PDB file of C-alpha atoms in Angstrom:
ATOM      1  CA  MET A   1      52.945 -19.193 -16.619  1.00 70.00           C
ATOM      2  CA  GLN A   2      54.420 -18.309 -13.239  1.00 65.00           C
ATOM      3  CA  THR A   3      55.371 -21.834 -12.214  1.00 71.00           C
ATOM      4  CA  ARG A   4      56.571 -23.297 -15.515  1.00 73.00           C
ATOM      5  CA  GLY A   5      57.466 -20.340 -17.659  1.00 68.00           C
ATOM      6  CA  LYS A   6      58.801 -18.185 -14.840  1.00 75.00           C
ATOM      7  CA  VAL A   7      56.875 -15.233 -16.307  1.00 78.00           C
ATOM      8  CA  PRO A   8      56.998 -12.073 -14.144  1.00 81.00           C
ATOM      9  CA  SER A   9      53.778 -11.288 -12.284  1.00 77.00           C
ATOM     10  CA  GLU A  10      53.398  -7.915 -14.041  1.00 80.00           C
ATOM     11  CA  ARG A  11      53.397  -9.609 -17.411  1.00 84.00           C
ATOM     12  CA  VAL A  12      51.013 -12.276 -16.181  1.00 83.00           C
ATOM     13  CA  GLU A  13      48.547  -9.510 -15.182  1.00 81.00           C
ATOM     14  CA  LYS A  14      48.736  -7.963 -18.639  1.00 86.00           C
ATOM     15  CA  ILE A  15      48.187 -11.345 -20.289  1.00 86.00           C
ATOM     16  CA  MET A  16      45.225 -12.021 -17.996  1.00 86.00           C
ATOM     17  CA  ASP A  17      43.763  -8.643 -18.914  1.00 85.00           C
ATOM     18  CA  GLN A  18      43.967  -9.461 -22.618  1.00 90.00           C
ATOM     19  CA  ILE A  19      42.405 -12.897 -22.079  1.00 90.00           C
ATOM     20  CA  GLU A  20      39.642 -11.319 -20.008  1.00 89.00           C
ATOM     21  CA  LYS A  21      39.027  -8.710 -22.715  1.00 90.00           C
ATOM     22  CA  TYR A  22      38.767 -11.311 -25.481  1.00 92.00           C
ATOM     23  CA  ILE A  23      36.582 -13.805 -23.621  1.00 94.00           C
ATOM     24  CA  MET A  24      34.214 -11.344 -21.958  1.00 92.00           C
ATOM     25  CA  THR A  25      33.700  -9.330 -25.151  1.00 92.00           C
ATOM     26  CA  ARG A  26      32.590 -12.500 -26.928  1.00 93.00           C
ATOM     27  CA  LEU A  27      30.398 -13.725 -24.044  1.00 93.00           C
ATOM     28  CA  TYR A  28      29.010 -10.385 -22.865  1.00 93.00           C
ATOM     29  CA  LYS A  29      25.457 -10.749 -24.193  1.00 92.00           C
ATOM     30  CA  TYR A  30      25.180 -14.199 -22.596  1.00 92.00           C
ATOM     31  CA  VAL A  31      26.656 -13.545 -19.152  1.00 93.00           C
ATOM     32  CA  PHE A  32      25.595  -9.930 -18.470  1.00 94.00           C
ATOM     33  CA  CYS A  33      22.300  -9.865 -16.537  1.00 92.00           C
ATOM     34  CA  PRO A  34      21.395 -13.496 -17.354  1.00 91.00           C
ATOM     35  CA  GLU A  35      17.807 -14.663 -17.052  1.00 90.00           C
ATOM     36  CA  THR A  36      18.747 -17.172 -14.358  1.00 91.00           C
ATOM     37  CA  THR A  37      19.439 -14.335 -11.899  1.00 92.00           C
ATOM     38  CA  ASP A  38      17.361 -11.538 -10.390  1.00 93.00           C
ATOM     39  CA  ASP A  39      19.741  -8.807 -11.600  1.00 94.00           C
ATOM     40  CA  GLU A  40      17.081  -7.094 -13.706  1.00 93.00           C
ATOM     41  CA  LYS A  41      14.667  -7.016 -10.775  1.00 95.00           C
ATOM     42  CA  LYS A  42      17.355  -5.425  -8.595  1.00 95.00           C
ATOM     43  CA  ASP A  43      18.101  -2.868 -11.337  1.00 95.00           C
ATOM     44  CA  LEU A  44      14.479  -1.753 -11.452  1.00 95.00           C
ATOM     45  CA  ALA A  45      14.281  -1.589  -7.657  1.00 95.00           C
ATOM     46  CA  ILE A  46      17.384   0.599  -7.230  1.00 95.00           C
ATOM     47  CA  GLN A  47      16.377   2.810 -10.162  1.00 94.00           C
ATOM     48  CA  LYS A  48      12.943   3.390  -8.649  1.00 94.00           C
ATOM     49  CA  ARG A  49      14.532   4.036  -5.264  1.00 94.00           C
ATOM     50  CA  ILE A  50      16.921   6.650  -6.664  1.00 94.00           C
ATOM     51  CA  ARG A  51      14.084   8.386  -8.512  1.00 92.00           C
ATOM     52  CA  ALA A  52      12.120   8.601  -5.276  1.00 92.00           C
ATOM     53  CA  LEU A  53      15.147  10.231  -3.607  1.00 93.00           C
ATOM     54  CA  HIS A  54      15.572  12.958  -6.228  1.00 89.00           C
ATOM     55  CA  TRP A  55      14.935  15.609  -3.552  1.00 90.00           C
ATOM     56  CA  VAL A  56      18.042  14.778  -1.464  1.00 92.00           C
ATOM     57  CA  THR A  57      20.376  17.786  -1.335  1.00 90.00           C
ATOM     58  CA  PRO A  58      24.168  17.857  -0.823  1.00 91.00           C
ATOM     59  CA  GLN A  59      23.616  19.526   2.545  1.00 90.00           C
ATOM     60  CA  MET A  60      21.590  16.557   3.795  1.00 91.00           C
ATOM     61  CA  LEU A  61      24.429  14.186   2.940  1.00 93.00           C
ATOM     62  CA  CYS A  62      27.107  16.587   4.276  1.00 91.00           C
ATOM     63  CA  VAL A  63      28.751  16.666   0.855  1.00 93.00           C
ATOM     64  CA  PRO A  64      31.807  18.991   0.915  1.00 93.00           C
ATOM     65  CA  VAL A  65      31.328  20.133  -2.696  1.00 93.00           C
ATOM     66  CA  ASN A  66      30.357  23.640  -3.789  1.00 91.00           C
ATOM     67  CA  GLU A  67      28.768  23.370  -7.235  1.00 89.00           C
ATOM     68  CA  GLU A  68      28.553  27.150  -7.530  1.00 87.00           C
ATOM     69  CA  ILE A  69      32.254  27.030  -8.396  1.00 90.00           C
ATOM     70  CA  SER A  70      32.352  26.447 -12.150  1.00 90.00           C
ATOM     71  CA  GLU A  71      35.381  24.141 -11.992  1.00 93.00           C
ATOM     72  CA  VAL A  72      33.751  22.045  -9.292  1.00 92.00           C
ATOM     73  CA  SER A  73      30.512  21.896 -11.272  1.00 91.00           C
ATOM     74  CA  ASP A  74      32.460  20.605 -14.287  1.00 93.00           C
ATOM     75  CA  MET A  75      34.056  17.912 -12.135  1.00 94.00           C
ATOM     76  CA  VAL A  76      30.639  16.805 -10.879  1.00 94.00           C
ATOM     77  CA  VAL A  77      29.329  16.561 -14.449  1.00 94.00           C
ATOM     78  CA  LYS A  78      32.378  14.505 -15.488  1.00 95.00           C
ATOM     79  CA  ALA A  79      31.932  12.187 -12.507  1.00 96.00           C
ATOM     80  CA  ILE A  80      28.287  11.597 -13.419  1.00 95.00           C
ATOM     81  CA  THR A  81      29.249  10.997 -17.060  1.00 95.00           C
ATOM     82  CA  ASP A  82      31.854   8.407 -16.059  1.00 96.00           C
ATOM     83  CA  ILE A  83      29.515   6.449 -13.780  1.00 96.00           C
ATOM     84  CA  ILE A  84      26.842   6.419 -16.506  1.00 95.00           C
ATOM     85  CA  GLU A  85      29.391   5.389 -19.155  1.00 95.00           C
ATOM     86  CA  MET A  86      30.181   2.256 -17.147  1.00 96.00           C
ATOM     87  CA  ASP A  87      27.114   0.529 -18.635  1.00 95.00           C
ATOM     88  CA  SER A  88      28.442   0.935 -22.194  1.00 94.00           C
ATOM     89  CA  LYS A  89      31.620  -1.042 -21.475  1.00 94.00           C
ATOM     90  CA  ARG A  90      31.831  -4.792 -21.968  1.00 94.00           C
ATOM     91  CA  VAL A  91      35.061  -5.741 -20.233  1.00 94.00           C
ATOM     92  CA  PRO A  92      34.973  -5.832 -16.417  1.00 93.00           C
ATOM     93  CA  ARG A  93      38.299  -3.997 -16.255  1.00 92.00           C
ATOM     94  CA  ASP A  94      36.888  -1.182 -18.412  1.00 94.00           C
ATOM     95  CA  LYS A  95      33.850  -0.885 -16.143  1.00 95.00           C
ATOM     96  CA  LEU A  96      36.201  -0.642 -13.173  1.00 95.00           C
ATOM     97  CA  ALA A  97      38.150   2.068 -14.993  1.00 94.00           C
ATOM     98  CA  CYS A  98      34.965   4.142 -15.294  1.00 96.00           C
ATOM     99  CA  ILE A  99      34.397   3.870 -11.543  1.00 96.00           C
ATOM    100  CA  THR A 100      37.999   4.912 -10.918  1.00 96.00           C
ATOM    101  CA  LYS A 101      37.760   7.952 -13.218  1.00 96.00           C
ATOM    102  CA  CYS A 102      34.500   8.966 -11.558  1.00 96.00           C
ATOM    103  CA  SER A 103      36.103   8.705  -8.125  1.00 96.00           C
ATOM    104  CA  LYS A 104      39.125  10.790  -9.129  1.00 95.00           C
ATOM    105  CA  HIS A 105      36.862  13.559 -10.406  1.00 96.00           C
ATOM    106  CA  ILE A 106      35.097  13.469  -7.032  1.00 96.00           C
ATOM    107  CA  PHE A 107      38.377  13.811  -5.162  1.00 95.00           C
ATOM    108  CA  ASN A 108      39.350  16.766  -7.379  1.00 95.00           C
ATOM    109  CA  ALA A 109      35.989  18.469  -6.780  1.00 95.00           C
ATOM    110  CA  ILE A 110      36.395  18.110  -3.009  1.00 95.00           C
ATOM    111  CA  LYS A 111      39.991  19.332  -3.146  1.00 94.00           C
ATOM    112  CA  ILE A 112      39.040  22.462  -5.090  1.00 94.00           C
ATOM    113  CA  THR A 113      36.154  23.214  -2.712  1.00 93.00           C
ATOM    114  CA  LYS A 114      38.120  22.710   0.521  1.00 91.00           C
ATOM    115  CA  ASN A 115      41.558  23.798  -0.754  1.00 90.00           C
ATOM    116  CA  GLU A 116      42.995  20.654   0.806  1.00 89.00           C
ATOM    117  CA  PRO A 117      43.189  16.934  -0.034  1.00 87.00           C
ATOM    118  CA  ALA A 118      39.951  15.018   0.376  1.00 86.00           C
ATOM    119  CA  SER A 119      39.539  12.338   3.024  1.00 88.00           C
ATOM    120  CA  ALA A 120      37.666   9.045   2.913  1.00 85.00           C
ATOM    121  CA  ASP A 121      34.931  10.589   5.084  1.00 89.00           C
ATOM    122  CA  ASP A 122      34.407  13.248   2.416  1.00 92.00           C
ATOM    123  CA  PHE A 123      34.558  10.839  -0.512  1.00 94.00           C
ATOM    124  CA  LEU A 124      31.774   8.369   0.348  1.00 94.00           C
ATOM    125  CA  PRO A 125      28.975  10.952   0.901  1.00 94.00           C
ATOM    126  CA  THR A 126      29.958  12.667  -2.344  1.00 95.00           C
ATOM    127  CA  LEU A 127      29.912   9.351  -4.221  1.00 96.00           C
ATOM    128  CA  ILE A 128      26.423   8.690  -2.830  1.00 96.00           C
ATOM    129  CA  TYR A 129      25.333  12.114  -4.082  1.00 95.00           C
ATOM    130  CA  ILE A 130      26.813  11.439  -7.553  1.00 96.00           C
ATOM    131  CA  VAL A 131      24.962   8.108  -7.777  1.00 96.00           C
ATOM    132  CA  LEU A 132      21.690   9.773  -6.719  1.00 95.00           C
ATOM    133  CA  LYS A 133      22.168  12.572  -9.196  1.00 93.00           C
ATOM    134  CA  GLY A 134      23.251  10.360 -12.105  1.00 93.00           C
ATOM    135  CA  ASN A 135      21.027   7.313 -11.501  1.00 93.00           C
ATOM    136  CA  PRO A 136      23.306   5.030 -13.580  1.00 95.00           C
ATOM    137  CA  PRO A 137      21.489   2.500 -15.795  1.00 94.00           C
ATOM    138  CA  ARG A 138      21.563  -1.174 -14.787  1.00 95.00           C
ATOM    139  CA  LEU A 139      23.614  -0.337 -11.721  1.00 96.00           C
ATOM    140  CA  GLN A 140      23.129  -3.630  -9.893  1.00 96.00           C
ATOM    141  CA  SER A 141      23.782  -5.687 -13.040  1.00 96.00           C
ATOM    142  CA  ASN A 142      27.069  -3.893 -13.603  1.00 96.00           C
ATOM    143  CA  ILE A 143      28.145  -4.429 -10.003  1.00 96.00           C
ATOM    144  CA  GLN A 144      27.271  -8.129 -10.182  1.00 96.00           C
ATOM    145  CA  TYR A 145      29.031  -8.494 -13.537  1.00 95.00           C
ATOM    146  CA  ILE A 146      32.242  -6.987 -12.169  1.00 95.00           C
ATOM    147  CA  THR A 147      32.046  -9.152  -9.046  1.00 94.00           C
ATOM    148  CA  ARG A 148      31.553 -12.366 -11.045  1.00 93.00           C
ATOM    149  CA  PHE A 149      34.027 -11.956 -13.883  1.00 92.00           C
ATOM    150  CA  CYS A 150      36.667  -9.383 -12.982  1.00 90.00           C
ATOM    151  CA  ASN A 151      40.196 -10.504 -12.131  1.00 85.00           C
ATOM    152  CA  PRO A 152      39.986 -11.098  -8.357  1.00 86.00           C
ATOM    153  CA  SER A 153      43.358  -9.471  -7.767  1.00 82.00           C
ATOM    154  CA  ARG A 154      41.933  -6.152  -8.977  1.00 83.00           C
ATOM    155  CA  LEU A 155      39.014  -6.292  -6.543  1.00 85.00           C
ATOM    156  CA  MET A 156      41.079  -7.384  -3.568  1.00 83.00           C
ATOM    157  CA  ALA A 157      43.761  -4.705  -3.784  1.00 79.00           C
ATOM    158  CA  GLY A 158      44.661  -1.436  -5.452  1.00 85.00           C
ATOM    159  CA  GLU A 159      42.720   1.742  -6.089  1.00 90.00           C
ATOM    160  CA  ASP A 160      40.266   0.019  -8.449  1.00 92.00           C
ATOM    161  CA  GLY A 161      39.209  -2.356  -5.680  1.00 93.00           C
ATOM    162  CA  TYR A 162      38.970   0.498  -3.170  1.00 94.00           C
ATOM    163  CA  TYR A 163      36.715   2.600  -5.383  1.00 95.00           C
ATOM    164  CA  PHE A 164      34.569  -0.408  -6.316  1.00 95.00           C
ATOM    165  CA  THR A 165      34.084  -1.257  -2.637  1.00 94.00           C
ATOM    166  CA  ASN A 166      32.974   2.315  -1.960  1.00 95.00           C
ATOM    167  CA  LEU A 167      30.474   2.136  -4.820  1.00 96.00           C
ATOM    168  CA  CYS A 168      28.977  -1.037  -3.319  1.00 96.00           C
ATOM    169  CA  CYS A 169      28.741   0.746   0.044  1.00 95.00           C
ATOM    170  CA  ALA A 170      27.057   3.752  -1.597  1.00 96.00           C
ATOM    171  CA  VAL A 171      24.420   1.540  -3.220  1.00 96.00           C
ATOM    172  CA  ALA A 172      23.783  -0.283   0.063  1.00 95.00           C
ATOM    173  CA  PHE A 173      23.381   3.080   1.835  1.00 96.00           C
ATOM    174  CA  ILE A 174      20.859   4.284  -0.765  1.00 95.00           C
ATOM    175  CA  GLU A 175      18.813   1.095  -0.394  1.00 94.00           C
ATOM    176  CA  LYS A 176      18.567   1.560   3.394  1.00 93.00           C
ATOM    177  CA  LEU A 177      18.426   5.359   3.500  1.00 93.00           C
ATOM    178  CA  ASP A 178      15.840   6.680   5.960  1.00 92.00           C
ATOM    179  CA  ALA A 179      14.920   9.838   7.849  1.00 91.00           C
ATOM    180  CA  GLN A 180      17.566   9.287  10.510  1.00 91.00           C
ATOM    181  CA  SER A 181      20.292   8.962   7.870  1.00 89.00           C
ATOM    182  CA  LEU A 182      19.513  12.486   6.652  1.00 90.00           C
ATOM    183  CA  ASN A 183      18.824  14.008  10.077  1.00 88.00           C
ATOM    184  CA  LEU A 184      15.182  14.592   9.157  1.00 88.00           C
ATOM    185  CA  SER A 185      11.957  13.980  11.009  1.00 89.00           C
ATOM    186  CA  GLN A 186       9.930  11.025   9.831  1.00 91.00           C
ATOM    187  CA  GLU A 187       7.103  13.375   8.861  1.00 89.00           C
ATOM    188  CA  ASP A 188       9.328  15.493   6.587  1.00 88.00           C
ATOM    189  CA  PHE A 189      10.936  12.373   5.102  1.00 90.00           C
ATOM    190  CA  ASP A 190       7.533  10.902   4.243  1.00 89.00           C
ATOM    191  CA  ARG A 191       6.369  14.181   2.705  1.00 86.00           C
ATOM    192  CA  TYR A 192       9.480  14.417   0.539  1.00 87.00           C
ATOM    193  CA  MET A 193       9.207  10.780  -0.534  1.00 88.00           C
ATOM    194  CA  SER A 194       5.530  11.188  -1.473  1.00 84.00           C
ATOM    195  CA  GLY A 195       6.247  14.347  -3.469  1.00 77.00           C
ATOM    196  CA  GLN A 196       3.997  16.587  -1.372  1.00 74.00           C
ATOM    197  CA  THR A 197       6.804  19.123  -0.994  1.00 74.00           C
ATOM    198  CA  SER A 198      10.454  19.540  -1.895  1.00 72.00           C
ATOM    199  CA  PRO A 199      13.393  20.934   0.096  1.00 77.00           C
ATOM    200  CA  ARG A 200      14.946  22.234  -3.126  1.00 58.00           C
ATOM    201  CA  LYS A 201      12.705  25.284  -3.289  1.00 51.00           C
ATOM    202  CA  GLN A 202      14.770  28.462  -3.642  1.00 45.00           C
ATOM    203  CA  GLU A 203      13.883  32.053  -4.359  1.00 44.00           C
ATOM    204  CA  SER A 204      15.277  33.680  -7.496  1.00 44.00           C
ATOM    205  CA  GLU A 205      17.036  36.424  -5.560  1.00 43.00           C
ATOM    206  CA  ASN A 206      19.116  33.806  -3.699  1.00 55.00           C
ATOM    207  CA  TRP A 207      20.727  32.471  -6.878  1.00 54.00           C
ATOM    208  CA  SER A 208      24.340  33.205  -7.617  1.00 57.00           C
ATOM    209  CA  PRO A 209      24.893  35.264 -10.803  1.00 57.00           C
ATOM    210  CA  ASP A 210      27.120  32.454 -12.115  1.00 58.00           C
ATOM    211  CA  ALA A 211      24.489  29.754 -11.585  1.00 59.00           C
ATOM    212  CA  CYS A 212      23.644  27.679 -14.634  1.00 64.00           C
ATOM    213  CA  LEU A 213      20.401  28.676 -16.359  1.00 69.00           C
ATOM    214  CA  GLY A 214      19.466  25.021 -16.785  1.00 70.00           C
ATOM    215  CA  VAL A 215      19.785  24.419 -13.042  1.00 65.00           C
ATOM    216  CA  LYS A 216      17.655  27.481 -12.311  1.00 66.00           C
ATOM    217  CA  GLN A 217      14.984  26.241 -14.709  1.00 73.00           C
ATOM    218  CA  MET A 218      15.103  22.778 -13.133  1.00 72.00           C
ATOM    219  CA  TYR A 219      14.501  24.163  -9.642  1.00 70.00           C
ATOM    220  CA  LYS A 220      11.745  26.399 -11.011  1.00 72.00           C
ATOM    221  CA  ASN A 221      10.063  23.402 -12.627  1.00 76.00           C
ATOM    222  CA  LEU A 222      10.353  21.431  -9.390  1.00 73.00           C
ATOM    223  CA  ASP A 223       8.717  24.310  -7.542  1.00 72.00           C
ATOM    224  CA  LEU A 224       5.879  24.429 -10.092  1.00 75.00           C
ATOM    225  CA  LEU A 225       5.384  20.675  -9.862  1.00 77.00           C
ATOM    226  CA  SER A 226       5.218  20.929  -6.088  1.00 72.00           C
ATOM    227  CA  GLN A 227       2.594  23.687  -6.328  1.00 73.00           C
ATOM    228  CA  LEU A 228       0.578  21.700  -8.870  1.00 79.00           C
ATOM    229  CA  ASN A 229       0.727  18.661  -6.628  1.00 77.00           C
ATOM    230  CA  GLU A 230      -0.552  20.672  -3.653  1.00 75.00           C
ATOM    231  CA  ARG A 231      -3.311  22.165  -5.810  1.00 79.00           C
ATOM    232  CA  GLN A 232      -4.342  18.718  -7.044  1.00 83.00           C
ATOM    233  CA  GLU A 233      -4.504  17.431  -3.483  1.00 81.00           C
ATOM    234  CA  ARG A 234      -6.740  20.344  -2.474  1.00 81.00           C
ATOM    235  CA  ILE A 235      -9.024  19.706  -5.462  1.00 88.00           C
ATOM    236  CA  MET A 236      -9.245  16.000  -4.645  1.00 87.00           C
ATOM    237  CA  SER A 237     -10.014  16.816  -1.011  1.00 85.00           C
ATOM    238  CA  GLU A 238     -12.784  19.253  -2.018  1.00 87.00           C
ATOM    239  CA  ALA A 239     -14.165  16.733  -4.534  1.00 89.00           C
ATOM    240  CA  LYS A 240     -14.356  14.029  -1.863  1.00 89.00           C
ATOM    241  CA  LYS A 241     -16.049  16.490   0.500  1.00 89.00           C
ATOM    242  CA  LEU A 242     -18.576  17.451  -2.204  1.00 90.00           C
ATOM    243  CA  GLU A 243     -19.274  13.785  -2.931  1.00 90.00           C
ATOM    244  CA  LYS A 244     -19.856  13.163   0.776  1.00 90.00           C
ATOM    245  CA  ASP A 245     -22.201  16.187   1.010  1.00 89.00           C
ATOM    246  CA  LEU A 246     -24.198  14.998  -2.010  1.00 90.00           C
ATOM    247  CA  ILE A 247     -24.602  11.536  -0.527  1.00 91.00           C
ATOM    248  CA  GLU A 248     -25.717  12.993   2.809  1.00 90.00           C
ATOM    249  CA  TRP A 249     -28.145  15.382   1.032  1.00 90.00           C
ATOM    250  CA  THR A 250     -29.651  12.522  -1.012  1.00 90.00           C
ATOM    251  CA  ASP A 251     -30.039  10.385   2.101  1.00 89.00           C
ATOM    252  CA  GLY A 252     -31.636  13.318   3.938  1.00 89.00           C
ATOM    253  CA  ILE A 253     -34.177  13.962   1.172  1.00 90.00           C
ATOM    254  CA  ALA A 254     -35.063  10.270   0.994  1.00 89.00           C
ATOM    255  CA  LYS A 255     -35.585  10.175   4.771  1.00 89.00           C
ATOM    256  CA  GLU A 256     -37.826  13.276   4.712  1.00 88.00           C
ATOM    257  CA  VAL A 257     -39.951  11.790   1.923  1.00 87.00           C
ATOM    258  CA  GLN A 258     -40.262   8.550   3.847  1.00 87.00           C
ATOM    259  CA  ASP A 259     -41.300  10.412   7.019  1.00 86.00           C
ATOM    260  CA  ILE A 260     -43.982  12.356   5.100  1.00 85.00           C
ATOM    261  CA  VAL A 261     -45.333   9.191   3.494  1.00 82.00           C
ATOM    262  CA  GLU A 262     -45.525   7.495   6.884  1.00 84.00           C
ATOM    263  CA  LYS A 263     -47.159  10.542   8.512  1.00 83.00           C
ATOM    264  CA  TYR A 264     -49.685  11.152   5.719  1.00 80.00           C
ATOM    265  CA  PRO A 265     -50.432   7.782   4.181  1.00 79.00           C
ATOM    266  CA  LEU A 266     -52.175   7.794   0.837  1.00 74.00           C
ATOM    267  CA  GLU A 267     -55.786   6.563   1.058  1.00 74.00           C
ATOM    268  CA  ILE A 268     -57.590   5.575  -2.135  1.00 73.00           C
ATOM    269  CA  LYS A 269     -61.389   5.965  -1.789  1.00 74.00           C
ATOM    270  CA  PRO A 270     -63.939   4.181  -4.035  1.00 73.00           C
ATOM    271  CA  PRO A 271     -65.393   6.388  -6.790  1.00 68.00           C
ATOM    272  CA  ASN A 272     -68.873   8.033  -6.270  1.00 66.00           C
ATOM    273  CA  GLN A 273     -71.961   6.910  -8.238  1.00 59.00           C
ATOM    274  CA  SER A 274     -72.182   8.535 -11.591  1.00 59.00           C
ATOM    275  CA  LEU A 275     -74.654  11.430 -11.966  1.00 55.00           C
ATOM    276  CA  ALA A 276     -77.280  11.517 -14.644  1.00 54.00           C
ATOM    277  CA  ALA A 277     -76.587  13.608 -17.644  1.00 55.00           C
ATOM    278  CA  ILE A 278     -78.129  17.062 -17.801  1.00 55.00           C
ATOM    279  CA  ASP A 279     -79.914  16.322 -21.057  1.00 57.00           C
ATOM    280  CA  SER A 280     -81.612  13.181 -19.774  1.00 56.00           C
ATOM    281  CA  GLU A 281     -85.431  13.074 -19.342  1.00 58.00           C
ATOM    282  CA  ASN A 282     -85.223  12.081 -15.682  1.00 55.00           C
ATOM    283  CA  VAL A 283     -85.220  15.648 -14.484  1.00 50.00           C
ATOM    284  CA  GLU A 284     -86.920  14.987 -11.137  1.00 54.00           C
ATOM    285  CA  ASN A 285     -84.365  12.517 -10.062  1.00 53.00           C
ATOM    286  CA  ASP A 286     -81.658  15.011 -10.831  1.00 57.00           C
ATOM    287  CA  LYS A 287     -83.356  17.506  -8.455  1.00 64.00           C
ATOM    288  CA  LEU A 288     -82.715  20.328 -10.837  1.00 66.00           C
ATOM    289  CA  PRO A 289     -84.675  23.611 -10.582  1.00 71.00           C
ATOM    290  CA  PRO A 290     -87.549  24.093 -13.045  1.00 73.00           C
ATOM    291  CA  PRO A 291     -86.686  25.783 -16.277  1.00 75.00           C
ATOM    292  CA  LEU A 292     -87.250  29.494 -16.574  1.00 78.00           C
ATOM    293  CA  GLN A 293     -90.431  30.555 -18.361  1.00 78.00           C
ATOM    294  CA  PRO A 294     -90.260  33.479 -20.771  1.00 78.00           C
ATOM    295  CA  GLN A 295     -91.976  36.648 -19.514  1.00 77.00           C
ATOM    296  CA  VAL A 296     -93.850  39.005 -21.824  1.00 75.00           C
ATOM    297  CA  TYR A 297     -93.762  42.677 -20.958  1.00 69.00           C
ATOM    298  CA  ALA A 298     -96.104  45.253 -22.494  1.00 65.00           C
ATOM    299  CA  GLY A 299     -94.014  47.859 -23.836  1.00 54.00           C
TER     300      GLY A 299
END
């Protein structure tokens, strides 16, 4: 079209978008997460990873967003909604548009919090936090789908390409996130990952009056789950100790019985000869005293 028809590049882009929309809508169920790839395996891995990192707070990531501000909280919810909505789109360009809308909501949330335009250093940590909080479905499959079938010019330049690159960086950061990345000790990181404790615990008196009731209930439930987990661990520890004590007690009793048997062996003697019956006629052999004779008294 550009060489023979002398069509302007802007019009060529629009035509390419329409061709992409038509073809990819028809082929979506065949080319999205195909069986010949390991996209589904990667989806499950990143989903499990994000679930394990549910305890990560904005402070750990140095996120410059104050969710206690109602307008900022709304922006965060919209950003999460947009990144989740990406999976419902079929056209690569539409999936990119969801990422772009999510990113713009993030920039607005940072701007409202800081009262100044957001920088790239503020944007990436906040995007990581949004991904952790939203846990978008089939995240890796969507990224691979966009990479394979989106118009390359959109990924190489422009704001869509910039935001998509940052999303790829956020996912890579989450996959490699460790204690050092969050400025935590390895011991605390392992405890948080195993669910033994949670850094989200807050007292009710520290809540802002404007805090959402649902968020309060969520933190309360997390606190209860943490307490139940600690209680279960104590019960399991006591049960293992009781099992060990019972085994030791059984072994001790068996050893004492064995020592007594060895010290006082059981001797079985032959039975004595049977004695004659009292009513038998062989009284002499029985060596019994003579029978008593009746005495007559004159009265």
